[in-house]
mmCIF file of C-alpha atoms in Angstrom:
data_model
loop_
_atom_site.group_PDB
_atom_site.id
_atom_site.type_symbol
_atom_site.label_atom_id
_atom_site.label_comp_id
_atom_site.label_asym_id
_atom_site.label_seq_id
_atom_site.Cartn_x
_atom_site.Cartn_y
_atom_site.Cartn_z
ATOM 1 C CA UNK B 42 7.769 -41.223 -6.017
ATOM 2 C CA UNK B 43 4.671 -43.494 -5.371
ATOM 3 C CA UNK B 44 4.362 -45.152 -1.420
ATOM 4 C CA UNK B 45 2.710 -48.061 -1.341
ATOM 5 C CA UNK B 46 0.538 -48.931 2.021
ATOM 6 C CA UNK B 47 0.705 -51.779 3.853
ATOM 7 C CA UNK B 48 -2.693 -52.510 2.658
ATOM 8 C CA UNK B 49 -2.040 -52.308 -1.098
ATOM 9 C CA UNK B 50 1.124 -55.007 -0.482
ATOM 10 C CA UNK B 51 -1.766 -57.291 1.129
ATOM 11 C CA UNK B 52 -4.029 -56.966 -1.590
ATOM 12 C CA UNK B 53 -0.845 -58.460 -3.961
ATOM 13 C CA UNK B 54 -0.507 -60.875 -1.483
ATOM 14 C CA UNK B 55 2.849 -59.295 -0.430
ATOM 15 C CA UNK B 56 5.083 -58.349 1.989
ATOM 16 C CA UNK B 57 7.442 -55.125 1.891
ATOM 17 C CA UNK B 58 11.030 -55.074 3.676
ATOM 18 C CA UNK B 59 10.156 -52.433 5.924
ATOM 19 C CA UNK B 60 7.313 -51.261 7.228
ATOM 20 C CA UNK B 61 8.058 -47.059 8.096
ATOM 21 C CA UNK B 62 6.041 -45.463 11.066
ATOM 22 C CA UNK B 63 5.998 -41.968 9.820
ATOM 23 C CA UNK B 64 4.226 -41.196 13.257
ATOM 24 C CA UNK B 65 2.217 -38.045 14.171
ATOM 25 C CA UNK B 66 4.920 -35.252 13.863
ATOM 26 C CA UNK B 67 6.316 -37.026 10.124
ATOM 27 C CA UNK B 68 2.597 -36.358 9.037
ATOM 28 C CA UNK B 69 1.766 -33.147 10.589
ATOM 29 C CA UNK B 70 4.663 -30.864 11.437
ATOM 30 C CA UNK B 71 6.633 -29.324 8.622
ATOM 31 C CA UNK B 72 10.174 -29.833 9.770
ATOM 32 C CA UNK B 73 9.588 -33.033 10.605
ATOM 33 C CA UNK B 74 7.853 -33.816 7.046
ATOM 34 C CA UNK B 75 11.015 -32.895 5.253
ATOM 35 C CA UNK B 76 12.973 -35.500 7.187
ATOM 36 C CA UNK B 77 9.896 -38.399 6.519
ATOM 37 C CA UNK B 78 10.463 -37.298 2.878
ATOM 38 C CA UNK B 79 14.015 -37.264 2.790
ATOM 39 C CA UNK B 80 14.074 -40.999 4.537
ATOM 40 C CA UNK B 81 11.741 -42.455 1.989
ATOM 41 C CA UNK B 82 13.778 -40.562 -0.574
ATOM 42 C CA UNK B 83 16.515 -42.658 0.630
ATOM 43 C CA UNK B 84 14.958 -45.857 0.818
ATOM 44 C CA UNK B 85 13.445 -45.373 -2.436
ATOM 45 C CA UNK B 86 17.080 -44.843 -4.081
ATOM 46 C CA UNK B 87 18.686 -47.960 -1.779
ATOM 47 C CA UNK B 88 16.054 -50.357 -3.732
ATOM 48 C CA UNK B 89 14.202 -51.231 -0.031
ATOM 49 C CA UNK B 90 10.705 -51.817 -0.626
ATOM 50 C CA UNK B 91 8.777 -50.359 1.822
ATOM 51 C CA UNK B 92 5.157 -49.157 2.788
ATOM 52 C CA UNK B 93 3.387 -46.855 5.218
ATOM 53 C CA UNK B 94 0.299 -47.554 7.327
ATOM 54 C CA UNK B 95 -1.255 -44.709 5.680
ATOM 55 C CA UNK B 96 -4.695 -43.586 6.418
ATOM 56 C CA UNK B 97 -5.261 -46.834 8.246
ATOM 57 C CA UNK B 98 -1.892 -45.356 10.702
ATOM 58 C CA UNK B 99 -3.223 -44.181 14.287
ATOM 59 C CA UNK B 100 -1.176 -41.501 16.794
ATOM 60 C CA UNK B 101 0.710 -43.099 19.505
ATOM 61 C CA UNK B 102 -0.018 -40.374 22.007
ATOM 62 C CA UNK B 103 3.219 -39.343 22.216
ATOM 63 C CA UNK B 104 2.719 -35.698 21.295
ATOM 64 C CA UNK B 105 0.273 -34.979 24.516
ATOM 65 C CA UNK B 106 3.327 -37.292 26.224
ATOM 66 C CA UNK B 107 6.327 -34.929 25.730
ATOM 67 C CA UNK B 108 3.546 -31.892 26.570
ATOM 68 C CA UNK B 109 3.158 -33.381 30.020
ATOM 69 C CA UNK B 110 -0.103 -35.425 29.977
ATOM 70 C CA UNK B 111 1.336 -38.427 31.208
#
């Protein structure tokens, strides 16, 4: 399965449906990939076109959040 970015819809001069945050633990942490791979699977099979941020996609700070550097 190919996943567009956001910035490869803009260069067609497109728009997806969604737009999916994978986030910091969807990109990093292996648990958490499966589940970012099993929602796109489903997404994918559904017929929604969507895209990631990719590369371009920054952290939220969440992770240092729930680790108590608030």
């Amino acid at each position: 399965m190919q996943i567009k970015t956001m910035a490869e819809y803009m260069a067609e001069g497109t728009q997806p449906e969604v737009l999916f945050w994978v986030g910091c633990a969807g990109s990093f942490d292996q648990r958490a990939q499966r589940i970012t791979k099993a929602f796109a699977t489903i997404l994918d099979k559904v017929g929604v076109q969507f895209a990631i941020m990719g590369k371009e996609e920054m952290c939220t700070g969440d992770p240092a959040r729930r680790s108590g550097n608030e």
